[in-house]
Coordinates of C-alpha atoms in Angstrom, one line a residue:
Chain Z
M1 CA 5.9 -34.2 -5.7
D2 CA 7.3 -30.9 -6.9
P3 CA 8.5 -29.1 -3.7
T4 CA 7.6 -25.8 -5.3
T5 CA 3.9 -26.4 -5.1
R6 CA 3.9 -27.4 -1.6
T7 CA 3.3 -25.0 1.4
A8 CA 6.0 -23.8 3.8
A9 CA 4.4 -25.8 6.6
E10 CA 4.5 -29.0 4.5
L11 CA 8.1 -28.3 3.4
A12 CA 9.1 -27.7 7.1
A13 CA 7.5 -30.8 8.3
G14 CA 9.2 -32.8 5.5
I15 CA 12.7 -31.2 6.1
H16 CA 12.5 -31.6 9.9
S17 CA 11.5 -35.2 9.8
G18 CA 14.3 -35.9 7.4
E19 CA 11.9 -37.0 4.7
L20 CA 12.9 -34.0 2.5
S21 CA 16.3 -32.3 2.2
S22 CA 16.4 -28.5 2.5
V23 CA 19.1 -28.6 -0.2
E24 CA 16.8 -30.4 -2.7
V25 CA 13.9 -28.0 -1.7
T26 CA 16.2 -25.0 -2.2
R27 CA 17.5 -26.2 -5.5
S28 CA 14.0 -26.8 -6.8
H29 CA 13.0 -23.2 -6.0
L30 CA 16.3 -21.9 -7.5
E31 CA 15.5 -23.9 -10.7
R32 CA 12.1 -22.6 -10.8
I33 CA 13.4 -19.0 -10.5
A34 CA 15.9 -19.7 -13.3
K35 CA 13.1 -21.1 -15.5
V36 CA 10.3 -18.5 -15.0
D37 CA 11.9 -15.2 -13.8
S38 CA 12.8 -13.9 -17.2
E39 CA 9.0 -13.7 -17.7
I40 CA 7.9 -12.6 -14.2
N41 CA 10.9 -10.5 -13.0
A42 CA 10.0 -11.1 -9.3
F43 CA 13.7 -11.2 -8.2
L44 CA 16.2 -8.4 -8.4
H45 CA 19.0 -10.6 -7.1
V46 CA 19.3 -14.4 -6.5
E47 CA 21.6 -15.5 -3.7
T48 CA 22.4 -19.1 -4.9
E49 CA 25.5 -19.8 -2.8
G50 CA 24.2 -18.3 0.5
A51 CA 20.8 -20.1 0.1
L52 CA 22.5 -23.4 -0.5
A53 CA 24.9 -22.9 2.4
T54 CA 22.0 -22.4 4.8
A55 CA 20.1 -25.4 3.4
E56 CA 23.2 -27.6 3.9
K57 CA 23.5 -26.4 7.5
V58 CA 19.9 -27.3 8.2
D59 CA 20.2 -30.7 6.6
A60 CA 23.4 -31.3 8.7
D61 CA 21.6 -30.3 11.8
I62 CA 18.7 -32.6 11.1
A63 CA 21.0 -35.5 10.3
A64 CA 22.8 -35.0 13.5
G65 CA 19.7 -35.1 15.5
R66 CA 19.8 -31.3 16.5
R67 CA 16.5 -29.4 16.8
P68 CA 15.7 -27.1 13.9
A69 CA 16.4 -23.4 14.8
S70 CA 12.7 -22.5 14.1
P71 CA 9.5 -23.9 12.5
L72 CA 10.7 -22.6 9.2
A73 CA 14.4 -23.7 9.3
G74 CA 15.4 -24.9 5.8
V75 CA 12.4 -23.3 4.1
P76 CA 13.2 -21.0 1.2
L77 CA 12.0 -17.4 1.2
G78 CA 12.2 -14.2 -0.9
L79 CA 13.0 -10.9 0.8
K80 CA 11.7 -7.5 -0.5
D81 CA 14.6 -5.4 -1.6
V82 CA 13.9 -2.7 0.9
L83 CA 15.3 -4.6 3.8
T84 CA 19.0 -4.4 4.2
T85 CA 21.0 -7.6 3.9
K86 CA 24.7 -7.6 5.0
G87 CA 26.9 -8.5 1.9
I88 CA 23.9 -8.9 -0.3
P89 CA 22.9 -6.1 -2.7
T90 CA 19.9 -3.9 -1.6
T91 CA 18.5 -1.5 -4.3
C92 CA 15.1 -0.6 -3.1
G93 CA 14.3 -0.7 -6.8
S94 CA 16.2 2.4 -7.3
R95 CA 19.1 3.4 -9.6
T96 CA 20.3 5.5 -6.6
L97 CA 21.3 2.2 -4.8
E98 CA 22.4 0.2 -7.7
G99 CA 25.3 -2.0 -6.6
W100 CA 25.1 -1.0 -2.9
I101 CA 26.1 -3.6 -0.5
P102 CA 24.8 -2.8 3.0
P103 CA 27.2 -3.2 5.8
Y104 CA 24.5 -4.3 8.2
D105 CA 21.4 -6.6 8.4
A106 CA 17.9 -5.4 9.0
T107 CA 16.4 -6.9 12.2
V108 CA 13.9 -8.9 10.0
T109 CA 17.0 -10.2 8.0
R110 CA 18.9 -11.1 11.3
K111 CA 15.8 -13.0 12.6
L112 CA 15.5 -14.9 9.3
R113 CA 19.2 -15.8 9.4
E114 CA 19.0 -16.9 13.1
A115 CA 15.9 -18.9 12.3
D116 CA 17.8 -20.7 9.5
V117 CA 15.3 -19.6 6.9
V118 CA 16.9 -20.0 3.4
V119 CA 17.0 -16.6 1.7
L120 CA 16.7 -17.2 -2.0
G121 CA 17.3 -13.5 -2.9
K122 CA 15.8 -10.1 -3.0
T123 CA 12.4 -9.3 -4.6
N124 CA 11.3 -6.5 -7.0
M125 CA 9.4 -3.5 -5.8
D126 CA 8.3 -0.1 -6.8
E127 CA 11.1 2.3 -6.2
F128 CA 11.4 2.9 -2.4
A129 CA 8.1 1.3 -2.0
M130 CA 6.2 4.1 -3.7
G131 CA 3.6 2.6 -6.1
S132 CA 0.8 0.2 -6.5
S133 CA 1.9 -1.8 -9.5
T134 CA 5.8 -2.5 -9.3
E135 CA 6.0 -0.6 -12.6
N136 CA 8.0 2.1 -10.7
S137 CA 11.0 -0.3 -10.3
A138 CA 14.0 1.0 -12.0
Y139 CA 14.7 -2.6 -12.9
G140 CA 11.6 -3.3 -14.9
P141 CA 8.1 -4.2 -13.9
T142 CA 7.1 -7.5 -12.3
R143 CA 4.4 -9.4 -14.2
N144 CA 1.4 -11.1 -12.7
P145 CA 1.6 -14.9 -12.9
W146 CA -2.2 -15.1 -13.5
D147 CA -1.9 -13.0 -16.7
T148 CA 1.6 -11.7 -17.6
T149 CA 0.1 -8.7 -19.4
R150 CA -1.1 -7.4 -16.0
V151 CA 0.6 -6.0 -12.9
P152 CA 1.0 -7.9 -9.7
G153 CA 0.1 -4.9 -7.6
G154 CA 2.7 -3.0 -5.5
S155 CA 4.8 -2.0 -4.0
S156 CA 5.7 -5.6 -2.9
G157 CA 4.7 -7.0 -6.3
G158 CA 7.9 -9.1 -6.5
S159 CA 7.2 -10.8 -3.2
A160 CA 3.5 -11.5 -4.2
A161 CA 4.3 -12.7 -7.8
A162 CA 7.2 -15.0 -6.5
L163 CA 4.5 -16.8 -4.4
A164 CA 2.0 -17.1 -7.4
A165 CA 4.9 -18.2 -9.7
F166 CA 6.0 -20.9 -7.2
Q167 CA 9.4 -19.4 -6.9
A168 CA 9.1 -19.3 -3.0
P169 CA 6.6 -20.6 -0.5
V170 CA 6.9 -17.5 1.7
T171 CA 8.2 -13.9 1.2
V172 CA 8.5 -10.7 3.2
G173 CA 6.9 -7.5 1.9
T174 CA 6.3 -4.1 3.4
D175 CA 3.1 -2.2 3.7
T176 CA 2.9 1.5 4.0
G177 CA -0.6 2.1 2.5
G178 CA -1.5 -1.5 1.3
S179 CA 1.8 -2.5 -0.4
V180 CA 1.6 -6.2 1.0
R181 CA -2.2 -6.7 1.0
Q182 CA -3.0 -5.1 -2.5
P183 CA -0.4 -7.4 -4.3
G184 CA -1.7 -10.3 -2.3
A185 CA -5.2 -9.5 -3.6
L186 CA -4.0 -9.1 -7.2
T187 CA -2.0 -12.3 -7.3
G188 CA -4.4 -14.6 -5.3
T189 CA -2.0 -14.9 -2.3
V190 CA -2.1 -14.0 1.4
G191 CA -0.6 -10.7 2.5
V192 CA -0.4 -9.4 6.0
K193 CA 0.2 -6.0 7.6
P194 CA 0.9 -6.6 11.2
T195 CA 0.0 -4.0 13.9
Y196 CA 2.3 -1.0 13.5
G197 CA 5.3 -1.7 15.7
G198 CA 4.8 -5.4 15.6
V199 CA 7.8 -6.1 13.3
S200 CA 11.0 -4.0 13.6
R201 CA 11.7 -1.3 11.1
Y202 CA 15.4 -1.4 11.8
G203 CA 17.1 -1.8 8.4
L204 CA 13.8 -1.3 6.5
V205 CA 14.9 1.6 4.3
A206 CA 12.3 4.3 5.4
F207 CA 9.7 5.7 3.0
S208 CA 7.0 6.9 5.5
S209 CA 8.3 6.0 9.0
S210 CA 5.0 6.4 10.8
L211 CA 3.2 4.0 8.3
D212 CA 5.8 1.5 7.2
Q213 CA 5.4 -2.0 8.4
A214 CA 7.0 -5.3 7.2
G215 CA 4.7 -8.3 7.0
P216 CA 4.6 -11.8 5.8
C217 CA 3.3 -13.1 2.4
A218 CA 2.4 -16.7 1.6
R219 CA 0.0 -18.8 -0.3
T220 CA -1.8 -19.9 2.8
V221 CA -2.8 -18.2 6.1
L222 CA -0.9 -20.8 8.2
D223 CA 2.3 -20.1 6.3
A224 CA 2.0 -16.4 6.8
A225 CA 1.5 -17.1 10.6
L226 CA 4.6 -19.2 10.8
L227 CA 6.6 -16.4 9.1
H228 CA 5.0 -13.7 11.3
E229 CA 6.2 -15.4 14.4
V230 CA 9.8 -15.6 13.0
I231 CA 10.0 -12.0 12.1
G232 CA 7.9 -10.3 14.8
G233 CA 8.7 -9.1 18.2
H234 CA 10.1 -6.2 20.1
D235 CA 13.4 -4.7 19.0
P236 CA 15.4 -2.1 21.1
M237 CA 16.9 -0.9 17.7
D238 CA 13.6 0.4 16.6
S239 CA 12.1 3.1 19.0
T240 CA 8.6 2.5 17.6
S241 CA 8.7 -1.3 18.1
L242 CA 6.0 -2.2 20.6
N243 CA 7.2 -3.9 23.8
A244 CA 4.6 -6.6 23.7
P245 CA 4.7 -10.3 22.8
V246 CA 3.9 -11.4 19.2
P247 CA 0.2 -12.2 19.2
P248 CA -0.2 -16.1 19.0
V249 CA -0.9 -16.0 15.2
V250 CA 0.0 -19.6 14.6
E251 CA -2.2 -21.0 17.2
A252 CA -5.0 -18.7 15.9
A253 CA -4.5 -20.0 12.3
R254 CA -4.6 -23.6 13.4
R255 CA -7.7 -23.0 15.5
G256 CA -9.4 -21.1 12.6
A257 CA -8.9 -24.2 10.4
S258 CA -11.5 -26.0 12.4
G259 CA -14.0 -23.6 10.6
D260 CA -16.0 -22.6 13.6
L261 CA -16.6 -18.7 13.9
R262 CA -19.6 -19.0 16.1
G263 CA -19.8 -15.9 18.4
L264 CA -17.5 -13.9 16.3
R265 CA -18.8 -10.4 15.3
V266 CA -17.9 -9.2 11.8
G267 CA -18.4 -5.7 10.6
V268 CA -18.8 -4.9 6.9
V269 CA -17.4 -1.3 6.4
T270 CA -20.1 0.6 4.6
E271 CA -17.7 3.1 3.1
L272 CA -15.5 0.5 1.5
G273 CA -17.7 -0.7 -1.5
G274 CA -20.3 0.4 -3.9
E275 CA -19.6 3.0 -6.7
G276 CA -16.2 2.9 -8.3
Y277 CA -15.7 -0.8 -7.4
Q278 CA -15.5 -3.5 -10.0
P279 CA -18.8 -5.4 -10.0
G280 CA -17.0 -8.8 -9.9
V281 CA -15.0 -7.7 -6.9
L282 CA -18.1 -6.8 -5.0
R283 CA -19.8 -10.0 -5.9
S284 CA -16.8 -12.0 -4.7
F285 CA -16.8 -10.0 -1.5
A286 CA -20.5 -10.5 -0.9
A287 CA -20.0 -14.2 -1.4
A288 CA -17.1 -14.2 1.1
V289 CA -19.3 -12.4 3.7
D290 CA -21.9 -15.1 3.2
T291 CA -19.3 -17.7 3.9
L292 CA -18.4 -16.1 7.1
R293 CA -22.0 -16.0 8.1
E294 CA -22.3 -19.8 7.2
L295 CA -19.3 -20.4 9.6
G296 CA -21.3 -18.9 12.4
A297 CA -20.2 -15.3 12.4
E298 CA -22.6 -12.5 13.2
V299 CA -22.4 -10.0 10.5
A300 CA -23.4 -6.4 10.8
E301 CA -22.7 -3.3 8.7
V302 CA -20.6 -0.6 10.3
S303 CA -20.0 3.0 9.2
C304 CA -16.7 4.6 9.3
P305 CA -17.5 8.0 7.8
N306 CA -14.0 9.4 7.9
F307 CA -12.5 6.6 5.7
E308 CA -13.7 8.8 2.9
Y309 CA -10.9 11.2 3.7
A310 CA -8.2 8.6 4.4
L311 CA -6.7 8.4 0.9
S312 CA -6.3 12.2 0.8
A313 CA -4.6 12.3 4.1
Y314 CA -2.3 9.4 3.1
Y315 CA -1.2 11.0 0.0
L316 CA -0.2 14.2 2.1
I317 CA 1.3 12.4 5.2
A318 CA 3.3 9.7 3.1
P319 CA 4.8 12.2 0.7
S320 CA 5.7 14.6 3.6
E321 CA 7.6 11.9 5.4
C322 CA 9.1 10.6 2.1
S323 CA 10.5 14.1 1.3
S324 CA 12.2 14.1 4.7
N325 CA 13.4 10.5 4.7
L326 CA 14.8 10.5 1.2
A327 CA 17.0 13.5 2.0
R328 CA 19.4 11.0 3.1
F329 CA 20.1 10.0 -0.5
D330 CA 22.4 13.1 -0.8
A331 CA 25.2 11.4 -2.9
M332 CA 27.7 12.0 -0.1
R333 CA 28.1 8.8 1.9
Y334 CA 26.6 6.1 -0.2
G335 CA 24.5 5.8 -3.4
L336 CA 24.8 7.2 -6.8
R337 CA 26.9 10.3 -7.4
V338 CA 27.2 12.0 -10.8
A339 CA 28.7 15.2 -12.2
D340 CA 31.5 15.3 -9.5
D341 CA 33.9 16.6 -12.0
G342 CA 35.6 19.3 -10.0
T343 CA 33.5 22.0 -11.4
N344 CA 30.3 21.4 -9.5
G345 CA 29.7 22.1 -5.9
A346 CA 28.0 19.9 -3.4
D347 CA 24.5 21.5 -3.9
D348 CA 24.7 20.8 -7.7
V349 CA 26.2 17.3 -7.4
M350 CA 23.3 16.5 -5.0
S351 CA 20.7 17.8 -7.4
L352 CA 22.1 16.1 -10.4
S353 CA 22.6 12.9 -8.6
R354 CA 19.1 12.8 -7.3
E355 CA 17.7 13.7 -10.7
A356 CA 19.7 10.8 -12.2
G357 CA 18.9 8.4 -9.4
F358 CA 15.2 8.8 -8.7
G359 CA 12.3 7.9 -11.0
A360 CA 9.2 9.9 -11.6
E361 CA 7.0 8.8 -8.8
V362 CA 9.6 9.4 -6.2
K363 CA 10.3 12.9 -7.6
R364 CA 6.5 13.6 -7.6
R365 CA 6.2 12.6 -4.0
I366 CA 9.3 14.5 -2.8
I367 CA 7.9 17.6 -4.5
I368 CA 4.4 17.2 -3.0
G369 CA 5.9 16.5 0.5
T370 CA 8.1 19.5 0.2
Y371 CA 5.0 21.6 -0.7
A372 CA 2.7 20.1 1.9
L373 CA 5.4 20.8 4.7
S374 CA 6.3 24.4 3.5
A375 CA 5.3 27.5 5.4
G376 CA 1.9 28.8 4.3
Y377 CA 0.6 25.4 3.2
Y378 CA 1.5 23.3 6.3
D379 CA -1.8 23.8 8.2
A380 CA -4.0 23.4 5.2
Y381 CA -2.3 20.2 4.0
Y382 CA 0.0 18.4 6.4
G383 CA -1.9 19.7 9.6
S384 CA -5.3 18.8 8.2
A385 CA -4.1 15.4 7.1
Q386 CA -2.9 14.7 10.6
K387 CA -6.4 15.6 12.0
V388 CA -8.0 13.2 9.5
R389 CA -5.7 10.6 10.9
S390 CA -7.1 11.2 14.3
L391 CA -10.7 10.9 12.9
V392 CA -10.0 7.7 11.0
T393 CA -8.4 6.2 14.2
R394 CA -11.7 7.2 16.1
D395 CA -13.8 5.5 13.5
F396 CA -11.8 2.3 14.0
D397 CA -12.1 2.6 17.9
A398 CA -15.8 3.1 17.6
A399 CA -16.2 0.2 15.1
Y400 CA -14.1 -2.3 17.3
D401 CA -16.4 -1.4 20.2
Q402 CA -19.1 -3.1 18.3
V403 CA -17.4 -5.8 16.3
D404 CA -14.3 -8.1 16.6
V405 CA -13.0 -7.8 13.0
L406 CA -13.9 -5.6 10.1
V407 CA -14.0 -6.8 6.4
S408 CA -13.9 -5.1 3.0
P409 CA -12.5 -5.8 -0.4
T410 CA -8.8 -5.5 -0.4
A411 CA -8.7 -3.5 -3.7
P412 CA -11.4 -1.9 -5.8
T413 CA -10.5 -3.8 -8.9
T414 CA -8.6 -6.9 -10.1
A415 CA -5.1 -6.7 -11.6
F416 CA -5.0 -3.9 -14.2
R417 CA -2.9 -4.0 -17.4
V418 CA 0.9 -3.0 -17.4
G419 CA 1.0 0.6 -18.6
E420 CA -2.7 1.3 -18.0
R421 CA -2.3 3.7 -15.0
V422 CA 1.3 4.9 -15.3
D423 CA 0.4 8.3 -16.7
D424 CA -2.4 9.0 -14.3
P425 CA -1.1 9.0 -10.7
M426 CA -4.6 9.6 -9.0
S427 CA -6.0 6.4 -10.6
M428 CA -2.9 4.5 -9.5
Y429 CA -3.3 5.9 -5.9
R430 CA -7.0 4.7 -5.8
A431 CA -5.7 1.1 -5.8
D432 CA -4.9 1.8 -2.1
L433 CA -8.5 3.1 -1.2
C434 CA -9.4 0.2 1.1
T435 CA -6.0 -0.6 2.6
I436 CA -4.9 2.9 3.7
P437 CA -7.2 3.5 6.8
T438 CA -5.4 0.6 8.6
N439 CA -1.9 2.2 8.2
L440 CA -3.2 5.6 9.3
A441 CA -4.5 4.0 12.5
G442 CA -1.6 1.6 13.1
T443 CA -3.9 -1.3 13.3
A444 CA -3.6 -4.8 11.7
A445 CA -5.0 -6.3 8.5
M446 CA -4.6 -9.1 6.1
S447 CA -5.7 -10.0 2.6
V448 CA -7.0 -13.5 1.9
P449 CA -8.0 -14.5 -1.6
S450 CA -11.8 -14.8 -2.0
G451 CA -11.6 -16.6 -5.3
L452 CA -11.7 -15.2 -8.9
S453 CA -13.8 -12.4 -10.2
D454 CA -16.6 -13.9 -12.4
E455 CA -16.1 -11.2 -15.1
D456 CA -12.3 -11.5 -15.8
G457 CA -11.1 -14.8 -13.9
L458 CA -8.6 -12.8 -11.9
P459 CA -8.0 -13.1 -8.2
V460 CA -9.9 -10.9 -5.6
G461 CA -8.9 -10.3 -2.1
L462 CA -10.9 -10.2 1.1
Q463 CA -9.5 -7.8 3.7
I464 CA -9.8 -8.7 7.2
M465 CA -8.9 -5.9 9.8
A466 CA -8.3 -6.3 13.6
P467 CA -7.4 -3.9 16.4
A468 CA -3.8 -3.2 17.4
L469 CA -2.1 -6.3 18.8
A470 CA -5.1 -8.5 17.9
D471 CA -3.4 -9.8 14.9
D472 CA -4.4 -13.4 15.9
R473 CA -8.0 -12.5 15.4
M474 CA -7.6 -11.9 11.7
Y475 CA -5.5 -15.1 11.3
E476 CA -8.3 -17.2 12.9
V477 CA -10.9 -15.6 10.6
G478 CA -8.6 -15.9 7.6
A479 CA -7.8 -19.5 8.2
A480 CA -11.5 -20.5 8.7
Y481 CA -12.5 -18.6 5.5
E482 CA -9.7 -20.1 3.4
R483 CA -10.7 -23.6 4.4
A484 CA -14.3 -23.0 3.5
R485 CA -13.4 -21.3 0.2
D486 CA -11.2 -24.3 -0.8
A487 CA -13.9 -26.9 0.2
A488 CA -16.5 -25.0 -1.8
A489 CA -14.2 -24.7 -4.9
G490 CA -13.2 -28.3 -4.7
G491 CA -9.4 -27.5 -4.3
A492 CA -6.8 -24.8 -3.4
L493 CA -6.8 -21.6 -5.4
A494 CA -3.1 -22.0 -6.1
D495 CA -3.9 -25.1 -8.2
R496 CA -5.7 -22.8 -10.6
I497 CA -2.8 -20.6 -11.5
P498 CA -1.9 -20.9 -15.2
E499 CA 1.1 -22.8 -16.3
L500 CA 4.0 -20.6 -16.9
Chain L
M1 CA -8.1 26.5 -9.8
S2 CA -4.5 25.9 -10.3
Q3 CA -2.9 24.9 -7.1
I4 CA 0.7 25.1 -8.2
S5 CA 2.5 26.9 -11.0
R6 CA 5.5 25.7 -13.0
D7 CA 7.8 28.2 -11.3
E8 CA 6.6 27.2 -7.9
L9 CA 7.2 23.6 -8.7
A10 CA 10.8 24.3 -10.0
H11 CA 11.4 26.3 -6.7
L12 CA 10.1 23.3 -4.7
A13 CA 12.4 20.9 -6.5
K14 CA 15.3 23.3 -5.9
L15 CA 14.5 23.4 -2.1
A16 CA 14.5 19.5 -2.1
R17 CA 17.9 19.5 -4.1
L18 CA 16.1 17.6 -6.8
G19 CA 17.1 18.2 -10.4
V20 CA 14.0 17.9 -12.8
S21 CA 14.2 18.3 -16.5
E22 CA 12.1 20.8 -18.5
A23 CA 10.0 17.8 -19.8
E24 CA 9.5 16.4 -16.3
L25 CA 8.3 20.0 -15.2
D26 CA 5.8 20.0 -18.0
T27 CA 4.4 16.6 -16.9
F28 CA 4.5 17.2 -13.3
V29 CA 2.8 20.5 -13.2
G30 CA -0.5 19.1 -14.5
Q31 CA -0.2 15.9 -12.4
L32 CA 0.5 17.6 -9.2
D33 CA -2.4 20.0 -9.8
V34 CA -4.8 17.0 -10.1
I35 CA -3.3 15.3 -7.0
L36 CA -3.3 18.5 -4.8
D37 CA -7.0 19.2 -5.9
S38 CA -8.0 15.7 -4.8
V39 CA -6.2 15.7 -1.5
A40 CA -7.3 19.2 -0.5
K41 CA -10.5 17.7 0.8
V42 CA -8.8 16.9 4.1
G43 CA -9.6 20.6 5.0
E44 CA -13.3 19.7 4.9
V45 CA -13.4 17.8 8.2
A46 CA -10.3 19.1 10.0
G47 CA -11.9 21.2 12.7
D48 CA -10.0 23.2 15.3
D49 CA -11.3 20.7 18.0
I50 CA -9.6 17.8 16.3
P51 CA -6.1 16.9 17.7
P52 CA -3.5 16.2 15.0
M53 CA -2.1 12.6 15.1
S54 CA 1.6 12.2 14.0
H55 CA 1.9 8.5 15.0
A56 CA 0.0 5.5 16.0
A57 CA 2.5 4.1 18.5
N58 CA 2.0 6.3 21.5
L59 CA 5.6 6.0 22.7
T60 CA 7.7 8.8 24.0
N61 CA 11.3 9.0 25.2
V62 CA 12.3 5.5 24.2
F63 CA 15.9 4.9 25.1
R64 CA 18.3 2.1 25.0
S65 CA 20.5 1.5 28.0
D66 CA 23.8 3.4 27.7
E67 CA 26.1 0.6 27.0
I68 CA 29.0 0.3 24.6
R69 CA 28.3 -2.1 21.8
P70 CA 30.0 -2.9 18.7
G71 CA 29.2 -0.7 15.7
L72 CA 30.3 -0.4 12.0
S73 CA 34.0 -0.3 11.6
Q74 CA 35.4 2.7 9.7
Q75 CA 36.0 0.5 6.6
E76 CA 32.4 -0.7 6.7
A77 CA 31.0 2.8 7.2
L78 CA 33.0 3.9 4.1
S79 CA 32.2 0.8 2.1
G80 CA 29.4 2.5 0.1
A81 CA 31.0 5.9 -0.2
P82 CA 31.1 7.2 -3.8
A83 CA 34.6 8.6 -2.9
S84 CA 36.7 8.3 0.3
E85 CA 40.3 9.4 1.3
D86 CA 42.3 8.9 4.4
G87 CA 39.4 7.0 6.0
R88 CA 37.0 9.9 5.4
F89 CA 34.2 10.6 3.1
C90 CA 35.4 12.7 0.2
V91 CA 32.7 15.3 -1.0
P92 CA 32.5 18.0 -3.6
R93 CA 33.4 21.6 -2.5
I94 CA 30.7 23.1 -0.3
L95 CA 31.8 26.8 -0.6
G96 CA 31.2 29.0 -3.7
E97 CA 33.6 31.5 -5.2
E98 CA 32.2 34.4 -3.2
Q99 CA 32.6 32.6 0.2

């Protein structure tokens, strides 16, 4: 059987029992990347030698009877190009960092290395994770494997597309306003935003520090859980890392697969649906809620009135933090420097280098953030947005007093066409309508595919949200739902991805 | 109502040390107007009694223990520098003629 179509859990079981070799599994994935990535453009860099070296080490360990370093030892993975990798290029999808070789590993990278996970390479993304389609990458857009005329979502579009194109069984993405979950929805894959502080941000090149969170992406809920436990946990190098154990997500995913959700209270968020949503998305969502009910869950509608303001608050807070964070790209210590011909002073070199290095969306956000933080506008914009953040958090608190998890569609539409929204930033921003509230509150959420939209045959995502540090709850629900979905469809959703 | 003028936009870009071309200014001025118009609705619900929230992780004064640990070598720290000399970052002049 072709290793590229198997789950990470199956591959790990095979490799650890000696039935499969990690080198063969890794080679299959590298060959798959070589075969399809000219069409998909999910990878910005492929690390062939490093991947094979890790795979050889795992095979040698297994042959010598040593215990594998982790439940995912020997399994190939794609890493979003916003996480630093010592000795391996990290571009963040930007010209500014073209050719930059970081001198240190992100904590996520270090944990993957220590776990003997095989890092195949770095995945494509919207520049500095700003975007919802991966079209803002300086290295060309990633294409959606379900329909290559469409976007895979973003900003972690490379990580999501790599899964749907069978280039990797698991990948890491980052989610600031939905950048893991929305691509998951658009590519029919699973994407998780853990509780804020659950996965270290050390070495995650910052876009909006109070919102950024790395999370696992996979084709199954269990695979996401396995990766979550490898990359999660407290890190003294990140002062916003929560000093709490990783929620038992693998156990929860296995328990959920029994399909029994009796006693679970599920809240459908009133404000995340209705007008402005694609009818096929709403029908898929309604069917998914029916499935949860059939599995024994008690479903109630829950109102979160301030979610209506979340998108606006996000597009003030995130650009404000972005304008501050991206000041580090000053052409002095690393990154692109142009026009340093002896006639220009530091200020001009800085401006010209940033002009040459940044794309349009990054520039827009830096300007908006500078505006929202400037004297005279601060209270009306940034200050008010911070108050909305409090209100959104209160809505979540009140909702979780009544129910265990909240559900909604992950995105208002299925995958849109490449180029369709690039000239209309607000319509692009609306792709994050359902995912943003969770980032503002710092709680947890995942997207699990709810099948295909009946009108266009493209994947739809079910978003399952849980309180802070109750990530295991959404894994249990996600795994139960996934199993019921596949049973009803007579097979896994991934089997229906068109041949590339 | 126009939220932001072309001149104001150019000024903001200058404050952010961000060069923008004339063509970009033309595109951005309309787009930023639409964006700012849409997001201004945050003011509708932000009453005086609502506390601002800057962060979800309610942590303060997080310190690591004061121990000497290995860091980047000088060579590693300079490895990505656009220009370096004598183990230091080499930068364009920072003072103008009049200074």
